């Protein structure tokens, strides 16, 4: 840790000492309406032959800066998504600040409605893909819809995936720290008009934690006006049970102070049905057939609150505080299942029913404090501190009754569990950025500290309550991670290169009282990354990127406790899990900025996987998380978006992929088994403008998945047909929407595991067929850009 700190401050000192600036040029990029053009490319060229001298990008406010410029006469030019300014002649004799470089935004007149662009524009940068949607035909959709049709993004089981892996959603580089279900609810009510672009980062660079996969970063439009805005929103969904949501947010801005506060309340009642079949066997074949019909009714009341405060002391110094809180005072679940047991020829042997009641209370409170300082030159320093407190209490009562084939009672089996889990997360981080000549330089250090305590008490309730020590446990887990990184990037006329290296030292210790074992881990790892982009000409470009990544076990997976459906079906943690390391390669070819061909290959290494095993001797079915022996993924993706007419935009995405995973077969004579699958994913979504003024929108989508690999399981094919309508009125202050999902009833399919002495499958049917209504009303100066954000700590990802 000390060595990393020394390296950081040595680099900071050398950057100021070795590259003192002679002349500096500052300015802004604007359009013809004097609005800033954020993230425009700016070029300094020689007057004689227009050879590139320096290149840079404007910031989110359109401001740019060049340093270390030799005395002379130059051309200055700016461009953005295919539109370019006129060459501006400028003579550099001293530090110079100019006015604005103007990029004329081309507009097209359609039925008396002027639009800036008719289709989204995809721009490939050296380490990410930027999907520009501002003022396009799809910008009137919800944020969730825009993410769904971002190139390279697929949706499975209401979860967004990139490269067949779960992805993380950010808003303005702040992670949305919610579950996948809550992320969807948030983004469905976040207006697409606020979105400037979506950044797809397949392999996050060295400045991001080594842990984690791809990132979807929503960049919102900027409006620096002073004032107040707010909104109220409500939602109603009719599935098996009705569901409601209510929320409000408020934003106030002065010249120095920004304050955002929000609150959402979601009372829900969900229904889920699971049909499962297990064929227990021995060396002679099937010995017993178990069929289960499992109903779940889950009631939750969830409160989410957040506040963000930014205070600008001056142009150089800003202090930001973000706090988020989620309170779930009660989550009650009623489980009922009926299991029939047949012999090898299909004759009924017996049956049993299980009723289970589970009660949870959970809170998750976090705070984040950041100080940012901008030096006189282009250097920036950021200091961040973070704290999270997570607490979960869970009680469960399970009662099973066994019957003979004729229905007469045989016996019962009853037990209960009391569980508690408390987790504290503390992090501290320093980041520094600067230019070393015309090379952009980033460096930083970070420390994170996690303390987790879990306790489970198991009681047998057949007669009196009896504590069972060997099924109870106290588990303590502590983890410390020290990290440092640096990154260098440079742009030429046709080439862009970025490279970086991250180093992490991890110290962890897990203690299980029941099994009297201590699992200590200490490892130092390096995580290199490389990005290369070559623009061959205006029609063709190639890019390549590579990174090494890390997957740490989730805290819940390390917890050795069991969560029961009944005494013969349960899920248990694994304190012996080890981190998994992966190598990620991507190669892309882009044609005419419209056709995108992506080939990816991923060596997942000892991937952490949740597997299901049947114990044929004791007739037990258990889920357990373990490290795979090896796993690989590769595929070819093609995406294309096209405006068929002025009112009809078609998005298409096709993925052909291969997945394989080799794992230890805990319940078989063979040591290992390789499960693999070749599949295809197709997404065709139509976005329709149904009124001349653009306030009435429609959507019709079809998604097909041929199958999917889930550890030891293979999921069968699924199809989802959706339709939606959205109407804005009262000068866009009010928005009313309605949508329907799974119109064909084919969104859910069987998942099967059949190999060696394992033969089981299940079909989960949640409330995927539903109609949803939403309403949002904006008041105040609702076009203000707010500072709403969530805390972006990778350590929080591993919370349950």
mmCIF file of N, CA and C in Angstrom, residues 424-486:
data_model
loop_
_atom_site.group_PDB
_atom_site.id
_atom_site.type_symbol
_atom_site.label_atom_id
_atom_site.label_comp_id
_atom_site.label_asym_id
_atom_site.label_seq_id
_atom_site.Cartn_x
_atom_site.Cartn_y
_atom_site.Cartn_z
ATOM 1 N N UNK A 424 -20.634 -4.142 7.139
ATOM 2 C CA UNK A 424 -20.142 -2.768 7.071
ATOM 3 C C UNK A 424 -19.099 -2.672 5.963
ATOM 4 N N UNK A 425 -19.215 -1.611 5.153
ATOM 5 C CA UNK A 425 -18.274 -1.363 4.063
ATOM 6 C C UNK A 425 -17.728 0.046 4.219
ATOM 7 N N UNK A 426 -16.403 0.163 4.210
ATOM 8 C CA UNK A 426 -15.749 1.469 4.287
ATOM 9 C C UNK A 426 -14.702 1.543 3.185
ATOM 10 N N UNK A 427 -14.689 2.649 2.431
ATOM 11 C CA UNK A 427 -13.691 2.829 1.374
ATOM 12 C C UNK A 427 -13.150 4.252 1.404
ATOM 13 N N UNK A 428 -11.915 4.398 0.914
ATOM 14 C CA UNK A 428 -11.284 5.707 0.737
ATOM 15 C C UNK A 428 -10.528 5.683 -0.583
ATOM 16 N N UNK A 429 -10.603 6.775 -1.338
ATOM 17 C CA UNK A 429 -10.050 6.768 -2.690
ATOM 18 C C UNK A 429 -9.540 8.150 -3.071
ATOM 19 N N UNK A 430 -8.410 8.200 -3.791
ATOM 20 C CA UNK A 430 -7.843 9.432 -4.350
ATOM 21 C C UNK A 430 -7.588 9.199 -5.828
ATOM 22 N N UNK A 431 -8.063 10.108 -6.688
ATOM 23 C CA UNK A 431 -7.843 10.034 -8.130
ATOM 24 C C UNK A 431 -7.253 11.349 -8.629
ATOM 25 N N UNK A 432 -6.350 11.246 -9.598
ATOM 26 C CA UNK A 432 -5.674 12.417 -10.155
ATOM 27 C C UNK A 432 -5.578 12.260 -11.665
ATOM 28 N N UNK A 433 -5.906 13.316 -12.416
ATOM 29 C CA UNK A 433 -5.800 13.301 -13.877
ATOM 30 C C UNK A 433 -5.047 14.535 -14.342
ATOM 31 N N UNK A 434 -4.310 14.385 -15.449
ATOM 32 C CA UNK A 434 -3.534 15.500 -16.000
ATOM 33 C C UNK A 434 -3.122 15.132 -17.417
ATOM 34 N N UNK A 435 -2.513 16.078 -18.115
ATOM 35 C CA UNK A 435 -1.921 15.833 -19.425
ATOM 36 C C UNK A 435 -0.412 15.851 -19.290
ATOM 37 N N UNK A 436 0.258 14.823 -19.799
ATOM 38 C CA UNK A 436 1.710 14.792 -19.930
ATOM 39 C C UNK A 436 2.010 15.150 -21.380
ATOM 40 N N UNK A 437 2.163 16.453 -21.641
ATOM 41 C CA UNK A 437 2.219 16.904 -23.034
ATOM 42 C C UNK A 437 0.851 16.737 -23.643
ATOM 43 N N UNK A 438 0.750 15.890 -24.686
ATOM 44 C CA UNK A 438 -0.558 15.619 -25.290
ATOM 45 C C UNK A 438 -1.044 14.208 -24.985
ATOM 46 N N UNK A 439 -0.492 13.603 -23.935
ATOM 47 C CA UNK A 439 -0.934 12.294 -23.466
ATOM 48 C C UNK A 439 -1.744 12.480 -22.190
ATOM 49 N N UNK A 440 -2.956 11.950 -22.185
ATOM 50 C CA UNK A 440 -3.817 12.058 -21.011
ATOM 51 C C UNK A 440 -3.406 10.997 -20.000
ATOM 52 N N UNK A 441 -3.270 11.421 -18.737
ATOM 53 C CA UNK A 441 -2.728 10.570 -17.693
ATOM 54 C C UNK A 441 -3.702 10.509 -16.527
ATOM 55 N N UNK A 442 -3.965 9.293 -16.021
ATOM 56 C CA UNK A 442 -4.815 9.091 -14.855
ATOM 57 C C UNK A 442 -4.085 8.195 -13.857
ATOM 58 N N UNK A 443 -4.251 8.474 -12.583
ATOM 59 C CA UNK A 443 -3.690 7.612 -11.557
ATOM 60 C C UNK A 443 -4.512 7.744 -10.280
ATOM 61 N N UNK A 444 -4.371 6.783 -9.382
ATOM 62 C CA UNK A 444 -5.144 6.832 -8.141
ATOM 63 C C UNK A 444 -4.838 5.662 -7.235
ATOM 64 N N UNK A 445 -5.275 5.771 -5.989
ATOM 65 C CA UNK A 445 -5.161 4.688 -5.012
ATOM 66 C C UNK A 445 -6.499 4.538 -4.309
ATOM 67 N N UNK A 446 -6.765 3.334 -3.794
ATOM 68 C CA UNK A 446 -8.023 3.065 -3.119
ATOM 69 C C UNK A 446 -7.827 1.989 -2.060
ATOM 70 N N UNK A 447 -8.515 2.149 -0.950
ATOM 71 C CA UNK A 447 -8.576 1.113 0.074
ATOM 72 C C UNK A 447 -10.018 0.818 0.412
ATOM 73 N N UNK A 448 -10.376 -0.464 0.509
ATOM 74 C CA UNK A 448 -11.740 -0.853 0.885
ATOM 75 C C UNK A 448 -11.669 -1.899 1.982
ATOM 76 N N UNK A 449 -12.619 -1.802 2.940
ATOM 77 C CA UNK A 449 -12.586 -2.635 4.134
ATOM 78 C C UNK A 449 -14.003 -3.131 4.423
ATOM 79 N N UNK A 450 -14.176 -4.449 4.463
ATOM 80 C CA UNK A 450 -15.480 -5.073 4.624
ATOM 81 C C UNK A 450 -15.476 -5.956 5.865
ATOM 82 N N UNK A 451 -16.479 -5.784 6.713
ATOM 83 C CA UNK A 451 -16.680 -6.624 7.890
ATOM 84 C C UNK A 451 -18.092 -7.200 7.836
ATOM 85 N N UNK A 452 -18.184 -8.543 7.871
ATOM 86 C CA UNK A 452 -19.476 -9.219 7.752
ATOM 87 C C UNK A 452 -19.616 -10.240 8.873
ATOM 88 N N UNK A 453 -20.775 -10.204 9.551
ATOM 89 C CA UNK A 453 -21.084 -11.166 10.602
ATOM 90 C C UNK A 453 -22.451 -11.792 10.323
ATOM 91 N N UNK A 454 -22.490 -13.125 10.322
ATOM 92 C CA UNK A 454 -23.728 -13.847 10.029
ATOM 93 C C UNK A 454 -23.967 -14.906 11.094
ATOM 94 N N UNK A 455 -25.229 -15.106 11.439
ATOM 95 C CA UNK A 455 -25.593 -16.078 12.474
ATOM 96 C C UNK A 455 -26.870 -16.792 12.066
ATOM 97 N N UNK A 456 -26.887 -18.100 12.260
ATOM 98 C CA UNK A 456 -28.081 -18.904 11.984
ATOM 99 C C UNK A 456 -28.298 -19.883 13.129
ATOM 100 N N UNK A 457 -29.523 -19.906 13.667
ATOM 101 C CA UNK A 457 -29.924 -20.877 14.684
ATOM 102 C C UNK A 457 -31.014 -21.774 14.095
ATOM 103 N N UNK A 458 -30.809 -23.086 14.195
ATOM 104 C CA UNK A 458 -31.746 -24.083 13.654
ATOM 105 C C UNK A 458 -32.427 -24.797 14.821
ATOM 106 N N UNK A 459 -33.773 -24.855 14.754
ATOM 107 C CA UNK A 459 -34.552 -25.475 15.820
ATOM 108 C C UNK A 459 -35.454 -26.559 15.226
ATOM 109 N N UNK A 460 -35.392 -27.735 15.784
ATOM 110 C CA UNK A 460 -36.310 -28.811 15.418
ATOM 111 C C UNK A 460 -37.596 -28.640 16.220
ATOM 112 N N UNK A 461 -38.752 -28.663 15.524
ATOM 113 C CA UNK A 461 -40.022 -28.331 16.177
ATOM 114 C C UNK A 461 -41.005 -29.506 16.160
ATOM 115 N N UNK A 462 -40.521 -30.742 16.062
ATOM 116 C CA UNK A 462 -41.447 -31.870 15.983
ATOM 117 C C UNK A 462 -42.247 -32.034 17.263
ATOM 118 N N UNK A 463 -41.597 -31.963 18.401
ATOM 119 C CA UNK A 463 -42.293 -31.993 19.697
ATOM 120 C C UNK A 463 -42.058 -30.646 20.370
ATOM 121 N N UNK A 464 -41.108 -30.583 21.271
ATOM 122 C CA UNK A 464 -40.702 -29.295 21.805
ATOM 123 C C UNK A 464 -39.639 -28.679 20.894
ATOM 124 N N UNK A 465 -39.385 -27.408 21.120
ATOM 125 C CA UNK A 465 -38.357 -26.732 20.354
ATOM 126 C C UNK A 465 -36.981 -27.204 20.820
ATOM 127 N N UNK A 466 -36.184 -27.727 19.872
ATOM 128 C CA UNK A 466 -34.870 -28.279 20.201
ATOM 129 C C UNK A 466 -33.811 -27.627 19.308
ATOM 130 N N UNK A 467 -32.839 -27.001 19.930
ATOM 131 C CA UNK A 467 -31.745 -26.359 19.202
ATOM 132 C C UNK A 467 -30.795 -27.430 18.649
ATOM 133 N N UNK A 468 -30.468 -27.330 17.336
ATOM 134 C CA UNK A 468 -29.606 -28.312 16.668
ATOM 135 C C UNK A 468 -28.271 -27.643 16.347
ATOM 136 N N UNK A 469 -27.224 -27.892 17.122
ATOM 137 C CA UNK A 469 -25.953 -27.163 16.936
ATOM 138 C C UNK A 469 -25.296 -27.413 15.585
ATOM 139 N N UNK A 470 -25.326 -28.666 15.087
ATOM 140 C CA UNK A 470 -24.580 -28.957 13.860
ATOM 141 C C UNK A 470 -25.230 -28.362 12.617
ATOM 142 N N UNK A 471 -26.467 -27.863 12.715
ATOM 143 C CA UNK A 471 -27.120 -27.170 11.596
ATOM 144 C C UNK A 471 -27.171 -25.661 11.840
ATOM 145 N N UNK A 472 -26.518 -25.212 12.890
ATOM 146 C CA UNK A 472 -26.445 -23.780 13.217
ATOM 147 C C UNK A 472 -24.995 -23.327 13.066
ATOM 148 N N UNK A 473 -24.803 -22.022 12.982
ATOM 149 C CA UNK A 473 -23.429 -21.544 12.806
ATOM 150 C C UNK A 473 -23.362 -20.048 13.038
ATOM 151 N N UNK A 474 -22.156 -19.587 13.393
ATOM 152 C CA UNK A 474 -21.784 -18.173 13.383
ATOM 153 C C UNK A 474 -20.636 -18.031 12.392
ATOM 154 N N UNK A 475 -20.771 -17.102 11.455
ATOM 155 C CA UNK A 475 -19.749 -16.955 10.416
ATOM 156 C C UNK A 475 -19.327 -15.494 10.343
ATOM 157 N N UNK A 476 -18.016 -15.279 10.421
ATOM 158 C CA UNK A 476 -17.449 -13.931 10.349
ATOM 159 C C UNK A 476 -16.512 -13.847 9.149
ATOM 160 N N UNK A 477 -16.668 -12.783 8.362
ATOM 161 C CA UNK A 477 -15.830 -12.596 7.173
ATOM 162 C C UNK A 477 -15.310 -11.165 7.158
ATOM 163 N N UNK A 478 -13.994 -11.027 7.006
ATOM 164 C CA UNK A 478 -13.349 -9.716 6.921
ATOM 165 C C UNK A 478 -12.498 -9.658 5.657
ATOM 166 N N UNK A 479 -12.519 -8.505 5.006
ATOM 167 C CA UNK A 479 -11.775 -8.352 3.752
ATOM 168 C C UNK A 479 -11.208 -6.942 3.648
ATOM 169 N N UNK A 480 -9.937 -6.852 3.236
ATOM 170 C CA UNK A 480 -9.286 -5.567 2.973
ATOM 171 C C UNK A 480 -8.651 -5.627 1.594
ATOM 172 N N UNK A 481 -8.891 -4.587 0.790
ATOM 173 C CA UNK A 481 -8.325 -4.515 -0.561
ATOM 174 C C UNK A 481 -7.628 -3.170 -0.721
ATOM 175 N N UNK A 482 -6.356 -3.218 -1.127
ATOM 176 C CA UNK A 482 -5.568 -2.011 -1.386
ATOM 177 C C UNK A 482 -5.245 -1.985 -2.884
ATOM 178 N N UNK A 483 -5.563 -0.888 -3.545
ATOM 179 C CA UNK A 483 -5.424 -0.840 -5.000
ATOM 180 C C UNK A 483 -4.749 0.449 -5.441
ATOM 181 N N UNK A 484 -4.034 0.377 -6.554
ATOM 182 C CA UNK A 484 -3.465 1.542 -7.204
ATOM 183 C C UNK A 484 -3.487 1.339 -8.710
ATOM 184 N N UNK A 485 -3.580 2.409 -9.480
ATOM 185 C CA UNK A 485 -3.664 2.267 -10.933
ATOM 186 C C UNK A 485 -3.045 3.477 -11.625
ATOM 187 N N UNK A 486 -2.722 3.280 -12.910
ATOM 188 C CA UNK A 486 -2.398 4.408 -13.785
ATOM 189 C C UNK A 486 -2.896 4.069 -15.186
#
